[in-house]
GROMACS .gro file of C-alpha atoms in nm:
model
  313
    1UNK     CA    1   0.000   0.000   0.000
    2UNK     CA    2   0.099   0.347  -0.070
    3UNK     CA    3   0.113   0.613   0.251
    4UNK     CA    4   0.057   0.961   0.253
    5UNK     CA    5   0.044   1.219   0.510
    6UNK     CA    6  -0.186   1.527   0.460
    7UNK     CA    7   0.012   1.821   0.603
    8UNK     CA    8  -0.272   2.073   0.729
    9UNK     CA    9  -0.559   1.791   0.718
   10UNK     CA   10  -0.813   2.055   0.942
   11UNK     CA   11  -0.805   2.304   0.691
   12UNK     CA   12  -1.116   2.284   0.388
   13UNK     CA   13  -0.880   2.135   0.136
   14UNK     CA   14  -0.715   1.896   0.376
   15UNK     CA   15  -1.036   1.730   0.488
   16UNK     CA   16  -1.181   1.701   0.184
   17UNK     CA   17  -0.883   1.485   0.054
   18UNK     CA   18  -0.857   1.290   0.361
   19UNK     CA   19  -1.258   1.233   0.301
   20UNK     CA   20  -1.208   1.076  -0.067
   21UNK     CA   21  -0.936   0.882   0.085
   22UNK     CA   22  -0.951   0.730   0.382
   23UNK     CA   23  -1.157   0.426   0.292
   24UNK     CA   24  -0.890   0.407  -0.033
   25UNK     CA   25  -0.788  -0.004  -0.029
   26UNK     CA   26  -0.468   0.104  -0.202
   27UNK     CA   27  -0.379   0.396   0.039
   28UNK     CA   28  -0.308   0.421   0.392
   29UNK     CA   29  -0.308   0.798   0.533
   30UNK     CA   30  -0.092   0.905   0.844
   31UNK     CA   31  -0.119   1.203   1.065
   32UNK     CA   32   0.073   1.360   1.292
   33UNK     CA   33  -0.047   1.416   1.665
   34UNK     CA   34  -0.149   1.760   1.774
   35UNK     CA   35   0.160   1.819   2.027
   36UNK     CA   36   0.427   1.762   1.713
   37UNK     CA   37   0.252   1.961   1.464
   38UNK     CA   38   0.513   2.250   1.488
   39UNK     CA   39   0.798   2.032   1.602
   40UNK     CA   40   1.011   1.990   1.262
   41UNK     CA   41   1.202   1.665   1.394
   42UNK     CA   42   0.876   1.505   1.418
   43UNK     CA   43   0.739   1.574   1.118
   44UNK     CA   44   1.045   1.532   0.940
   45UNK     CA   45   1.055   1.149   1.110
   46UNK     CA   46   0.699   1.094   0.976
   47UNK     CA   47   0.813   1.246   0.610
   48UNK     CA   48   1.057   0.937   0.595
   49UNK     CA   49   0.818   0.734   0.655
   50UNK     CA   50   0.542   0.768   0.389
   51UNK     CA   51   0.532   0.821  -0.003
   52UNK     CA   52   0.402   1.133  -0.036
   53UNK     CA   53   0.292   1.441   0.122
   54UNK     CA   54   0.029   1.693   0.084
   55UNK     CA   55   0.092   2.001   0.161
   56UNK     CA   56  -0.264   2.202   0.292
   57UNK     CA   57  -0.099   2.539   0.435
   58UNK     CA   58   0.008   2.898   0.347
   59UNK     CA   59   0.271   2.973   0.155
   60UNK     CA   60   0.532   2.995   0.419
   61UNK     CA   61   0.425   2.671   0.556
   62UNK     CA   62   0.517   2.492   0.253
   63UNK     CA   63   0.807   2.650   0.173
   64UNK     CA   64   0.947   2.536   0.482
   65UNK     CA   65   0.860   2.208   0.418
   66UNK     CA   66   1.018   2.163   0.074
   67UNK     CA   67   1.278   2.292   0.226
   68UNK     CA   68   1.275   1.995   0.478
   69UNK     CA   69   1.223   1.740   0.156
   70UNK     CA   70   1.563   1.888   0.004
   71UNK     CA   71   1.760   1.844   0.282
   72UNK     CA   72   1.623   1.504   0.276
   73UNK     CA   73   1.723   1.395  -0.062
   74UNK     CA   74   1.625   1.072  -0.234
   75UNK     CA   75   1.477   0.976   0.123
   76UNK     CA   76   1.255   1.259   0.081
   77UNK     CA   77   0.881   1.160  -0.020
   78UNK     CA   78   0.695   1.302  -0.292
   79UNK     CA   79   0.547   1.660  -0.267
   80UNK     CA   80   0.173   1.774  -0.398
   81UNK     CA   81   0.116   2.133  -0.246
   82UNK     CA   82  -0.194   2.243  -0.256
   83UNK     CA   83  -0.067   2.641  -0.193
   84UNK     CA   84   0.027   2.903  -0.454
   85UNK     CA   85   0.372   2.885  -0.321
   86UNK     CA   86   0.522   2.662  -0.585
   87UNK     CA   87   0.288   2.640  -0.898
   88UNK     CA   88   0.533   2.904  -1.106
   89UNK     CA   89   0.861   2.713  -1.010
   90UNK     CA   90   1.007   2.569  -1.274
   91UNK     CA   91   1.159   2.290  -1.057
   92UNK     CA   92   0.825   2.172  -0.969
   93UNK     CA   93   0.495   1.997  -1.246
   94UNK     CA   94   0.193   2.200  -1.281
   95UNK     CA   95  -0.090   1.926  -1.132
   96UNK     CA   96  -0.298   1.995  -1.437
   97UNK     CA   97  -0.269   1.653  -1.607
   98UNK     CA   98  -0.493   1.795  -1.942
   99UNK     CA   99  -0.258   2.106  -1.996
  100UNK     CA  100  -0.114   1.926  -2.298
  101UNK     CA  101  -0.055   1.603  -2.494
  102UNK     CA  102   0.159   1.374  -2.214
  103UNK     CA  103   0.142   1.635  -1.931
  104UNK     CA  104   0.008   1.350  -1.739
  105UNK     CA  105   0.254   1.127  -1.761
  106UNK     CA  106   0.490   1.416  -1.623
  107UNK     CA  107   0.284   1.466  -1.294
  108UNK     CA  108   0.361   1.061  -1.301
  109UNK     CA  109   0.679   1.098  -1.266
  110UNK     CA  110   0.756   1.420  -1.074
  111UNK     CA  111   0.858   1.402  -0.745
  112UNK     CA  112   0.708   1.796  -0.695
  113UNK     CA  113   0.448   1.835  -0.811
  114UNK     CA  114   0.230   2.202  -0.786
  115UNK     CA  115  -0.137   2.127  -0.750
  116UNK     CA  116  -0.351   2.400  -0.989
  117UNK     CA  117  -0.583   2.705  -0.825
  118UNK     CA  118  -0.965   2.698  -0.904
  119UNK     CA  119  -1.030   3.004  -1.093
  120UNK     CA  120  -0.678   2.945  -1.343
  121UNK     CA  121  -0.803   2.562  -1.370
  122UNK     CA  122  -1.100   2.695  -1.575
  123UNK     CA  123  -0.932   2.955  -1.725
  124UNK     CA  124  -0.608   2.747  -1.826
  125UNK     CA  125  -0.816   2.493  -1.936
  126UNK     CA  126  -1.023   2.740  -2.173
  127UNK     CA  127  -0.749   2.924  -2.305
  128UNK     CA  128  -0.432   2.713  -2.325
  129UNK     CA  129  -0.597   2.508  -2.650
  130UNK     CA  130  -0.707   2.793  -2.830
  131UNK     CA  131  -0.347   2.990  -2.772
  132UNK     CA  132  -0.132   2.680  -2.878
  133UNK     CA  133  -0.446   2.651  -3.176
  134UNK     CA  134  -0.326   2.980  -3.248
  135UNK     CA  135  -0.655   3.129  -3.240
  136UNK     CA  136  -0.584   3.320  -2.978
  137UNK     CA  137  -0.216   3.514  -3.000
  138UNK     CA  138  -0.022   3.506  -2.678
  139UNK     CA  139  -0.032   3.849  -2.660
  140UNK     CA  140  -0.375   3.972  -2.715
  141UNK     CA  141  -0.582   4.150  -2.429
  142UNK     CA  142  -0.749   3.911  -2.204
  143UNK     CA  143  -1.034   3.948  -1.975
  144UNK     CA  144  -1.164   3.662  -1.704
  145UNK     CA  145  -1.434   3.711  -1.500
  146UNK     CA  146  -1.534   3.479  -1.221
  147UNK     CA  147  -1.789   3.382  -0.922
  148UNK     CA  148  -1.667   3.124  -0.678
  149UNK     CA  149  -1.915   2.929  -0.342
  150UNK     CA  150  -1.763   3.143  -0.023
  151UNK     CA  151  -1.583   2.813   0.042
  152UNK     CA  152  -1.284   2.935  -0.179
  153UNK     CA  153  -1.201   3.227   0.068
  154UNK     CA  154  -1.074   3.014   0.349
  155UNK     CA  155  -1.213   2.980   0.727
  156UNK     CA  156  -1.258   3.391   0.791
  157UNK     CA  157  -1.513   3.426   0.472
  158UNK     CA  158  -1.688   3.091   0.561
  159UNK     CA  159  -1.738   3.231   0.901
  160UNK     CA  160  -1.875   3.584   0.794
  161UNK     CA  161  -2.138   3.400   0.536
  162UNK     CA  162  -2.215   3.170   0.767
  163UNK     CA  163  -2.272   3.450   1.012
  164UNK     CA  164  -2.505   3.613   0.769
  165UNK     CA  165  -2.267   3.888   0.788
  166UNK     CA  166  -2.101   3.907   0.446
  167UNK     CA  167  -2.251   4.033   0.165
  168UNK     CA  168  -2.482   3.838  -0.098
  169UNK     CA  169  -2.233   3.878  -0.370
  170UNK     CA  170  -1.924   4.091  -0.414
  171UNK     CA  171  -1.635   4.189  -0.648
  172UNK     CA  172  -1.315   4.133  -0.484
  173UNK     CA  173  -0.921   4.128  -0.612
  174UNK     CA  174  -0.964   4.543  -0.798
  175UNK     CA  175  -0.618   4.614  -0.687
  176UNK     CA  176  -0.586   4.374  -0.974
  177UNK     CA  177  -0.295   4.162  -0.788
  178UNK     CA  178  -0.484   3.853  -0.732
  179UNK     CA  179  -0.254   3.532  -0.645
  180UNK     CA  180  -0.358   3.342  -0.918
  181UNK     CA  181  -0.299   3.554  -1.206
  182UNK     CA  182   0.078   3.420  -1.289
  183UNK     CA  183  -0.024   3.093  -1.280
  184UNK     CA  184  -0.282   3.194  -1.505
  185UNK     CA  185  -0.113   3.379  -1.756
  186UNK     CA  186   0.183   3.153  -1.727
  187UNK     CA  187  -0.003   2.829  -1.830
  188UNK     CA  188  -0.269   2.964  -2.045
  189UNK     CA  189   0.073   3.064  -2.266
  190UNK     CA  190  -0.024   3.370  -2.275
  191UNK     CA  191   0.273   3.690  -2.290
  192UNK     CA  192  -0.004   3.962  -2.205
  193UNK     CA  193  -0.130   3.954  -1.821
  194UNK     CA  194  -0.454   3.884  -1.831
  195UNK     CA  195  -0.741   4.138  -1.600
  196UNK     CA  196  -0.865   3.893  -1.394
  197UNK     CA  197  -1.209   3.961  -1.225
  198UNK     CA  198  -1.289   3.717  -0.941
  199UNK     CA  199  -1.639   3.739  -0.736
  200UNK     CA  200  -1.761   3.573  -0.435
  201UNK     CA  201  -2.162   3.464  -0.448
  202UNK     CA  202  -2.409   3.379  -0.152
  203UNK     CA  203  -2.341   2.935  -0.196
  204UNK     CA  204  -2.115   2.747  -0.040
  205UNK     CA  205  -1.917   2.601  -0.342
  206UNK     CA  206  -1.935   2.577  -0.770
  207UNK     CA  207  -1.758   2.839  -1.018
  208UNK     CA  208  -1.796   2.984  -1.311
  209UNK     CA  209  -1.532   3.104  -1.505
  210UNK     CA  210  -1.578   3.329  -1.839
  211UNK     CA  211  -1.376   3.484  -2.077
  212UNK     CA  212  -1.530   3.710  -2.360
  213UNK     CA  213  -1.406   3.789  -2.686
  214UNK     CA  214  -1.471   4.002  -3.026
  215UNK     CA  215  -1.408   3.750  -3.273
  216UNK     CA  216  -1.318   3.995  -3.533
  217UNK     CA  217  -1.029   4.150  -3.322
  218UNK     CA  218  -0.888   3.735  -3.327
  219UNK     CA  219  -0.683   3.628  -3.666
  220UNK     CA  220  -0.882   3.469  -3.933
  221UNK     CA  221  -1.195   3.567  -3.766
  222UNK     CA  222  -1.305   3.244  -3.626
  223UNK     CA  223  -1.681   3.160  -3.560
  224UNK     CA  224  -1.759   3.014  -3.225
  225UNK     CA  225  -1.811   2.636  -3.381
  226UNK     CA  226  -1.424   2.676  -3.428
  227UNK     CA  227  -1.322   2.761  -3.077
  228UNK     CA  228  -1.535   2.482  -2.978
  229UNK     CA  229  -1.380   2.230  -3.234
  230UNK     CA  230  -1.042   2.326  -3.077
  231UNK     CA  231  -1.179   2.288  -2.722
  232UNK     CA  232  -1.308   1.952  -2.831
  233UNK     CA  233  -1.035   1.812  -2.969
  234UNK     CA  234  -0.795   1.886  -2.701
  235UNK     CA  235  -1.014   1.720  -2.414
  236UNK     CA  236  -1.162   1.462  -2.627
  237UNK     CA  237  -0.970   1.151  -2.424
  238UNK     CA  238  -1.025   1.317  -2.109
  239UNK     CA  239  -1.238   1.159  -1.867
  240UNK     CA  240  -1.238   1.482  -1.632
  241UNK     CA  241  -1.273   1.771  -1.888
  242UNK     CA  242  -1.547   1.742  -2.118
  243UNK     CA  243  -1.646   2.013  -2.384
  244UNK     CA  244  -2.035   2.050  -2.434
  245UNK     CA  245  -2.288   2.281  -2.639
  246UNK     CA  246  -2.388   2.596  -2.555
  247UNK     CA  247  -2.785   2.539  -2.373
  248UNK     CA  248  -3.032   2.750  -2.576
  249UNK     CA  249  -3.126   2.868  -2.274
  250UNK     CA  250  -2.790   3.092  -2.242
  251UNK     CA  251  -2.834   3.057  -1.826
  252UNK     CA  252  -2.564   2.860  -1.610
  253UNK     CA  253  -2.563   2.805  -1.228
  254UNK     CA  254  -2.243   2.728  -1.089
  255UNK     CA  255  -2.351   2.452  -0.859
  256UNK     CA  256  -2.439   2.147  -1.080
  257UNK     CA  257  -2.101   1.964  -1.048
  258UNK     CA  258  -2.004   2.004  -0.679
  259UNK     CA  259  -1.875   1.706  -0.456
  260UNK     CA  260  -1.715   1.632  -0.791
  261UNK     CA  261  -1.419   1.609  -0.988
  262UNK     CA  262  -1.605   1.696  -1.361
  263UNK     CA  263  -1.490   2.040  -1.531
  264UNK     CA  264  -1.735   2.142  -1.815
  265UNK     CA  265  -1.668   2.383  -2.120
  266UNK     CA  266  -1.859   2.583  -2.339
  267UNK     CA  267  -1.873   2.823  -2.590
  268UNK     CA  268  -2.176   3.068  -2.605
  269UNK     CA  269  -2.168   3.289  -2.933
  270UNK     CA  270  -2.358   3.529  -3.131
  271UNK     CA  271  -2.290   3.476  -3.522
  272UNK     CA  272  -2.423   3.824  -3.588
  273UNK     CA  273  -2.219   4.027  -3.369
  274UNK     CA  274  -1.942   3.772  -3.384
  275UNK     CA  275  -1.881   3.767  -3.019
  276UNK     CA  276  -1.842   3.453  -2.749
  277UNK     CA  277  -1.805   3.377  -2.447
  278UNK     CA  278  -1.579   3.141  -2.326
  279UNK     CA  279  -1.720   2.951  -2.002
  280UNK     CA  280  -1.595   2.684  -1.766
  281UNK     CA  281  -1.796   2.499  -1.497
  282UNK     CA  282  -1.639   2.346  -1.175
  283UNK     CA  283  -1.659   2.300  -0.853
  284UNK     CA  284  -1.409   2.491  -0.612
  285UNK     CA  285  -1.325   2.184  -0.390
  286UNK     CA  286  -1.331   1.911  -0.624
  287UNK     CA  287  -1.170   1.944  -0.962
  288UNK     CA  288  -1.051   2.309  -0.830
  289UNK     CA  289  -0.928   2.214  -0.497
  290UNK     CA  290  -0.910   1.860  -0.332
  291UNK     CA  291  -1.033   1.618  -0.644
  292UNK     CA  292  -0.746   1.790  -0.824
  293UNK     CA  293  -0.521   1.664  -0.600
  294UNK     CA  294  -0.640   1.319  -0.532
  295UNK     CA  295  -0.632   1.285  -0.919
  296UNK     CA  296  -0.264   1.402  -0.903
  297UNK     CA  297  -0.185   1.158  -0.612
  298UNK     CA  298  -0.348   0.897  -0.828
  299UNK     CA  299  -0.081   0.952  -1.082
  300UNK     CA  300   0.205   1.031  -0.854
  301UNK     CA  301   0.170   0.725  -0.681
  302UNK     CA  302   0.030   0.506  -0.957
  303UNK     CA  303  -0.281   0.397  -0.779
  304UNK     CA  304  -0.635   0.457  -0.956
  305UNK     CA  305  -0.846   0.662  -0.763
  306UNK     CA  306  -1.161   0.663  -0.979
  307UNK     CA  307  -1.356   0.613  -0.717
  308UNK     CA  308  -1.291   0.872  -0.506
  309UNK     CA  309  -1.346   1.126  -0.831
  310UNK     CA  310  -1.728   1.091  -0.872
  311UNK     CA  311  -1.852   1.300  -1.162
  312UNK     CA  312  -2.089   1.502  -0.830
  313UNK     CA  313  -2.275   1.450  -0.572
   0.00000   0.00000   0.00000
Protein backbone atom coordinates (compact mmCIF):
# COMPACT_ATOMS: atom_id res chain seq x y z
CA UNK A 1 0.00 0.00 0.00
CA UNK A 2 0.99 3.47 -0.70
CA UNK A 3 1.13 6.13 2.51
CA UNK A 4 0.57 9.61 2.53
CA UNK A 5 0.44 12.19 5.10
CA UNK A 6 -1.86 15.27 4.60
CA UNK A 7 0.12 18.21 6.03
CA UNK A 8 -2.72 20.73 7.29
CA UNK A 9 -5.59 17.91 7.18
CA UNK A 10 -8.13 20.55 9.42
CA UNK A 11 -8.05 23.04 6.91
CA UNK A 12 -11.16 22.84 3.88
CA UNK A 13 -8.80 21.35 1.36
CA UNK A 14 -7.15 18.96 3.76
CA UNK A 15 -10.36 17.30 4.88
CA UNK A 16 -11.81 17.01 1.84
CA UNK A 17 -8.83 14.85 0.54
CA UNK A 18 -8.57 12.90 3.61
CA UNK A 19 -12.58 12.33 3.01
CA UNK A 20 -12.08 10.76 -0.67
CA UNK A 21 -9.36 8.82 0.85
CA UNK A 22 -9.51 7.30 3.82
CA UNK A 23 -11.57 4.26 2.92
CA UNK A 24 -8.90 4.07 -0.33
CA UNK A 25 -7.88 -0.04 -0.29
CA UNK A 26 -4.68 1.04 -2.02
CA UNK A 27 -3.79 3.96 0.39
CA UNK A 28 -3.08 4.21 3.92
CA UNK A 29 -3.08 7.98 5.33
CA UNK A 30 -0.92 9.05 8.44
CA UNK A 31 -1.19 12.03 10.65
CA UNK A 32 0.73 13.60 12.92
CA UNK A 33 -0.47 14.16 16.65
CA UNK A 34 -1.49 17.60 17.74
CA UNK A 35 1.60 18.19 20.27
CA UNK A 36 4.27 17.62 17.13
CA UNK A 37 2.52 19.61 14.64
CA UNK A 38 5.13 22.50 14.88
CA UNK A 39 7.98 20.32 16.02
CA UNK A 40 10.11 19.90 12.62
CA UNK A 41 12.02 16.65 13.94
CA UNK A 42 8.76 15.05 14.18
CA UNK A 43 7.39 15.74 11.18
CA UNK A 44 10.45 15.32 9.40
CA UNK A 45 10.55 11.49 11.10
CA UNK A 46 6.99 10.94 9.76
CA UNK A 47 8.13 12.46 6.10
CA UNK A 48 10.57 9.37 5.95
CA UNK A 49 8.18 7.34 6.55
CA UNK A 50 5.42 7.68 3.89
CA UNK A 51 5.32 8.21 -0.03
CA UNK A 52 4.02 11.33 -0.36
CA UNK A 53 2.92 14.41 1.22
CA UNK A 54 0.29 16.93 0.84
CA UNK A 55 0.92 20.01 1.61
CA UNK A 56 -2.64 22.02 2.92
CA UNK A 57 -0.99 25.39 4.35
CA UNK A 58 0.08 28.98 3.47
CA UNK A 59 2.71 29.73 1.55
CA UNK A 60 5.32 29.95 4.19
CA UNK A 61 4.25 26.71 5.56
CA UNK A 62 5.17 24.92 2.53
CA UNK A 63 8.07 26.50 1.73
CA UNK A 64 9.47 25.36 4.82
CA UNK A 65 8.60 22.08 4.18
CA UNK A 66 10.18 21.63 0.74
CA UNK A 67 12.78 22.92 2.26
CA UNK A 68 12.75 19.95 4.78
CA UNK A 69 12.23 17.40 1.56
CA UNK A 70 15.63 18.88 0.04
CA UNK A 71 17.60 18.44 2.82
CA UNK A 72 16.23 15.04 2.76
CA UNK A 73 17.23 13.95 -0.62
CA UNK A 74 16.25 10.72 -2.34
CA UNK A 75 14.77 9.76 1.23
CA UNK A 76 12.55 12.59 0.81
CA UNK A 77 8.81 11.60 -0.20
CA UNK A 78 6.95 13.02 -2.92
CA UNK A 79 5.47 16.60 -2.67
CA UNK A 80 1.73 17.74 -3.98
CA UNK A 81 1.16 21.33 -2.46
CA UNK A 82 -1.94 22.43 -2.56
CA UNK A 83 -0.67 26.41 -1.93
CA UNK A 84 0.27 29.03 -4.54
CA UNK A 85 3.72 28.85 -3.21
CA UNK A 86 5.22 26.62 -5.85
CA UNK A 87 2.88 26.40 -8.98
CA UNK A 88 5.33 29.04 -11.06
CA UNK A 89 8.61 27.13 -10.10
CA UNK A 90 10.07 25.69 -12.74
CA UNK A 91 11.59 22.90 -10.57
CA UNK A 92 8.25 21.72 -9.69
CA UNK A 93 4.95 19.97 -12.46
CA UNK A 94 1.93 22.00 -12.81
CA UNK A 95 -0.90 19.26 -11.32
CA UNK A 96 -2.98 19.95 -14.37
CA UNK A 97 -2.69 16.53 -16.07
CA UNK A 98 -4.93 17.95 -19.42
CA UNK A 99 -2.58 21.06 -19.96
CA UNK A 100 -1.14 19.26 -22.98
CA UNK A 101 -0.55 16.03 -24.94
CA UNK A 102 1.59 13.74 -22.14
CA UNK A 103 1.42 16.35 -19.31
CA UNK A 104 0.08 13.50 -17.39
CA UNK A 105 2.54 11.27 -17.61
CA UNK A 106 4.90 14.16 -16.23
CA UNK A 107 2.84 14.66 -12.94
CA UNK A 108 3.61 10.61 -13.01
CA UNK A 109 6.79 10.98 -12.66
CA UNK A 110 7.56 14.20 -10.74
CA UNK A 111 8.58 14.02 -7.45
CA UNK A 112 7.08 17.96 -6.95
CA UNK A 113 4.48 18.35 -8.11
CA UNK A 114 2.30 22.02 -7.86
CA UNK A 115 -1.37 21.27 -7.50
CA UNK A 116 -3.51 24.00 -9.89
CA UNK A 117 -5.83 27.05 -8.25
CA UNK A 118 -9.65 26.98 -9.04
CA UNK A 119 -10.30 30.04 -10.93
CA UNK A 120 -6.78 29.45 -13.43
CA UNK A 121 -8.03 25.62 -13.70
CA UNK A 122 -11.00 26.95 -15.75
CA UNK A 123 -9.32 29.55 -17.25
CA UNK A 124 -6.08 27.47 -18.26
CA UNK A 125 -8.16 24.93 -19.36
CA UNK A 126 -10.23 27.40 -21.73
CA UNK A 127 -7.49 29.24 -23.05
CA UNK A 128 -4.32 27.13 -23.25
CA UNK A 129 -5.97 25.08 -26.50
CA UNK A 130 -7.07 27.93 -28.30
CA UNK A 131 -3.47 29.90 -27.72
CA UNK A 132 -1.32 26.80 -28.78
CA UNK A 133 -4.46 26.51 -31.76
CA UNK A 134 -3.26 29.80 -32.48
CA UNK A 135 -6.55 31.29 -32.40
CA UNK A 136 -5.84 33.20 -29.78
CA UNK A 137 -2.16 35.14 -30.00
CA UNK A 138 -0.22 35.06 -26.78
CA UNK A 139 -0.32 38.49 -26.60
CA UNK A 140 -3.75 39.72 -27.15
CA UNK A 141 -5.82 41.50 -24.29
CA UNK A 142 -7.49 39.11 -22.04
CA UNK A 143 -10.34 39.48 -19.75
CA UNK A 144 -11.64 36.62 -17.04
CA UNK A 145 -14.34 37.11 -15.00
CA UNK A 146 -15.34 34.79 -12.21
CA UNK A 147 -17.89 33.82 -9.22
CA UNK A 148 -16.67 31.24 -6.78
CA UNK A 149 -19.15 29.29 -3.42
CA UNK A 150 -17.63 31.43 -0.23
CA UNK A 151 -15.83 28.13 0.42
CA UNK A 152 -12.84 29.35 -1.79
CA UNK A 153 -12.01 32.27 0.68
CA UNK A 154 -10.74 30.14 3.49
CA UNK A 155 -12.13 29.80 7.27
CA UNK A 156 -12.58 33.91 7.91
CA UNK A 157 -15.13 34.26 4.72
CA UNK A 158 -16.88 30.91 5.61
CA UNK A 159 -17.38 32.31 9.01
CA UNK A 160 -18.75 35.84 7.94
CA UNK A 161 -21.38 34.00 5.36
CA UNK A 162 -22.15 31.70 7.67
CA UNK A 163 -22.72 34.50 10.12
CA UNK A 164 -25.05 36.13 7.69
CA UNK A 165 -22.67 38.88 7.88
CA UNK A 166 -21.01 39.07 4.46
CA UNK A 167 -22.51 40.33 1.65
CA UNK A 168 -24.82 38.38 -0.98
CA UNK A 169 -22.33 38.78 -3.70
CA UNK A 170 -19.24 40.91 -4.14
CA UNK A 171 -16.35 41.89 -6.48
CA UNK A 172 -13.15 41.33 -4.84
CA UNK A 173 -9.21 41.28 -6.12
CA UNK A 174 -9.64 45.43 -7.98
CA UNK A 175 -6.18 46.14 -6.87
CA UNK A 176 -5.86 43.74 -9.74
CA UNK A 177 -2.95 41.62 -7.88
CA UNK A 178 -4.84 38.53 -7.32
CA UNK A 179 -2.54 35.32 -6.45
CA UNK A 180 -3.58 33.42 -9.18
CA UNK A 181 -2.99 35.54 -12.06
CA UNK A 182 0.78 34.20 -12.89
CA UNK A 183 -0.24 30.93 -12.80
CA UNK A 184 -2.82 31.94 -15.05
CA UNK A 185 -1.13 33.79 -17.56
CA UNK A 186 1.83 31.53 -17.27
CA UNK A 187 -0.03 28.29 -18.30
CA UNK A 188 -2.69 29.64 -20.45
CA UNK A 189 0.73 30.64 -22.66
CA UNK A 190 -0.24 33.70 -22.75
CA UNK A 191 2.73 36.90 -22.90
CA UNK A 192 -0.04 39.62 -22.05
CA UNK A 193 -1.30 39.54 -18.21
CA UNK A 194 -4.54 38.84 -18.31
CA UNK A 195 -7.41 41.38 -16.00
CA UNK A 196 -8.65 38.93 -13.94
CA UNK A 197 -12.09 39.61 -12.25
CA UNK A 198 -12.89 37.17 -9.41
CA UNK A 199 -16.39 37.39 -7.36
CA UNK A 200 -17.61 35.73 -4.35
CA UNK A 201 -21.62 34.64 -4.48
CA UNK A 202 -24.09 33.79 -1.52
CA UNK A 203 -23.41 29.35 -1.96
CA UNK A 204 -21.15 27.47 -0.40
CA UNK A 205 -19.17 26.01 -3.42
CA UNK A 206 -19.35 25.77 -7.70
CA UNK A 207 -17.58 28.39 -10.18
CA UNK A 208 -17.96 29.84 -13.11
CA UNK A 209 -15.32 31.04 -15.05
CA UNK A 210 -15.78 33.29 -18.39
CA UNK A 211 -13.76 34.84 -20.77
CA UNK A 212 -15.30 37.10 -23.60
CA UNK A 213 -14.06 37.89 -26.86
CA UNK A 214 -14.71 40.02 -30.26
CA UNK A 215 -14.08 37.50 -32.73
CA UNK A 216 -13.18 39.95 -35.33
CA UNK A 217 -10.29 41.50 -33.22
CA UNK A 218 -8.88 37.35 -33.27
CA UNK A 219 -6.83 36.28 -36.66
CA UNK A 220 -8.82 34.69 -39.33
CA UNK A 221 -11.95 35.67 -37.66
CA UNK A 222 -13.05 32.44 -36.26
CA UNK A 223 -16.81 31.60 -35.60
CA UNK A 224 -17.59 30.14 -32.25
CA UNK A 225 -18.11 26.36 -33.81
CA UNK A 226 -14.24 26.76 -34.28
CA UNK A 227 -13.22 27.61 -30.77
CA UNK A 228 -15.35 24.82 -29.78
CA UNK A 229 -13.80 22.30 -32.34
CA UNK A 230 -10.42 23.26 -30.77
CA UNK A 231 -11.79 22.88 -27.22
CA UNK A 232 -13.08 19.52 -28.31
CA UNK A 233 -10.35 18.12 -29.69
CA UNK A 234 -7.95 18.86 -27.01
CA UNK A 235 -10.14 17.20 -24.14
CA UNK A 236 -11.62 14.62 -26.27
CA UNK A 237 -9.70 11.51 -24.24
CA UNK A 238 -10.25 13.17 -21.09
CA UNK A 239 -12.38 11.59 -18.67
CA UNK A 240 -12.38 14.82 -16.32
CA UNK A 241 -12.73 17.71 -18.88
CA UNK A 242 -15.47 17.42 -21.18
CA UNK A 243 -16.46 20.13 -23.84
CA UNK A 244 -20.35 20.50 -24.34
CA UNK A 245 -22.88 22.81 -26.39
CA UNK A 246 -23.88 25.96 -25.55
CA UNK A 247 -27.85 25.39 -23.73
CA UNK A 248 -30.32 27.50 -25.76
CA UNK A 249 -31.26 28.68 -22.74
CA UNK A 250 -27.90 30.92 -22.42
CA UNK A 251 -28.34 30.57 -18.26
CA UNK A 252 -25.64 28.60 -16.10
CA UNK A 253 -25.63 28.05 -12.28
CA UNK A 254 -22.43 27.28 -10.89
CA UNK A 255 -23.51 24.52 -8.59
CA UNK A 256 -24.39 21.47 -10.80
CA UNK A 257 -21.01 19.64 -10.48
CA UNK A 258 -20.04 20.04 -6.79
CA UNK A 259 -18.75 17.06 -4.56
CA UNK A 260 -17.15 16.32 -7.91
CA UNK A 261 -14.19 16.09 -9.88
CA UNK A 262 -16.05 16.96 -13.61
CA UNK A 263 -14.90 20.40 -15.31
CA UNK A 264 -17.35 21.42 -18.15
CA UNK A 265 -16.68 23.83 -21.20
CA UNK A 266 -18.59 25.83 -23.39
CA UNK A 267 -18.73 28.23 -25.90
CA UNK A 268 -21.76 30.68 -26.05
CA UNK A 269 -21.68 32.89 -29.33
CA UNK A 270 -23.58 35.29 -31.31
CA UNK A 271 -22.90 34.76 -35.22
CA UNK A 272 -24.23 38.24 -35.88
CA UNK A 273 -22.19 40.27 -33.69
CA UNK A 274 -19.42 37.72 -33.84
CA UNK A 275 -18.81 37.67 -30.19
CA UNK A 276 -18.42 34.53 -27.49
CA UNK A 277 -18.05 33.77 -24.47
CA UNK A 278 -15.79 31.41 -23.26
CA UNK A 279 -17.20 29.51 -20.02
CA UNK A 280 -15.95 26.84 -17.66
CA UNK A 281 -17.96 24.99 -14.97
CA UNK A 282 -16.39 23.46 -11.75
CA UNK A 283 -16.59 23.00 -8.53
CA UNK A 284 -14.09 24.91 -6.12
CA UNK A 285 -13.25 21.84 -3.90
CA UNK A 286 -13.31 19.11 -6.24
CA UNK A 287 -11.70 19.44 -9.62
CA UNK A 288 -10.51 23.09 -8.30
CA UNK A 289 -9.28 22.14 -4.97
CA UNK A 290 -9.10 18.60 -3.32
CA UNK A 291 -10.33 16.18 -6.44
CA UNK A 292 -7.46 17.90 -8.24
CA UNK A 293 -5.21 16.64 -6.00
CA UNK A 294 -6.40 13.19 -5.32
CA UNK A 295 -6.32 12.85 -9.19
CA UNK A 296 -2.64 14.02 -9.03
CA UNK A 297 -1.85 11.58 -6.12
CA UNK A 298 -3.48 8.97 -8.28
CA UNK A 299 -0.81 9.52 -10.82
CA UNK A 300 2.05 10.31 -8.54
CA UNK A 301 1.70 7.25 -6.81
CA UNK A 302 0.30 5.06 -9.57
CA UNK A 303 -2.81 3.97 -7.79
CA UNK A 304 -6.35 4.57 -9.56
CA UNK A 305 -8.46 6.62 -7.63
CA UNK A 306 -11.61 6.63 -9.79
CA UNK A 307 -13.56 6.13 -7.17
CA UNK A 308 -12.91 8.72 -5.06
CA UNK A 309 -13.46 11.26 -8.31
CA UNK A 310 -17.28 10.91 -8.72
CA UNK A 311 -18.52 13.00 -11.62
CA UNK A 312 -20.89 15.02 -8.30
CA UNK A 313 -22.75 14.50 -5.72
Amino acid sequence: MASIFIDGESGTTGLQIRARLENHPALTIRSIADADRKDPAAKRRLMEQVDAVVLCLPDAGALEVAAMAAEMGDAAPKLLDASTAHRTNPAWVYGFPELTEGHAAKIAAAKCVANPGCYPTGGIALLRPLVDAGIIPAGHPITVNAVSGYTGGGKAMIAEFDAGTAAPFFLYGLGLEHKHVPELQLYSGLSLRPIFVPSVGNFAQGMLVSIPLHLDALPGKPKPADLEAVLAARYAASGWVRVLPAEASARLEPEALNGGNMLELRVYGNARHNQAVLVARLDNLGKGASGAAVQNLGLMLGVDVAQALPLAA
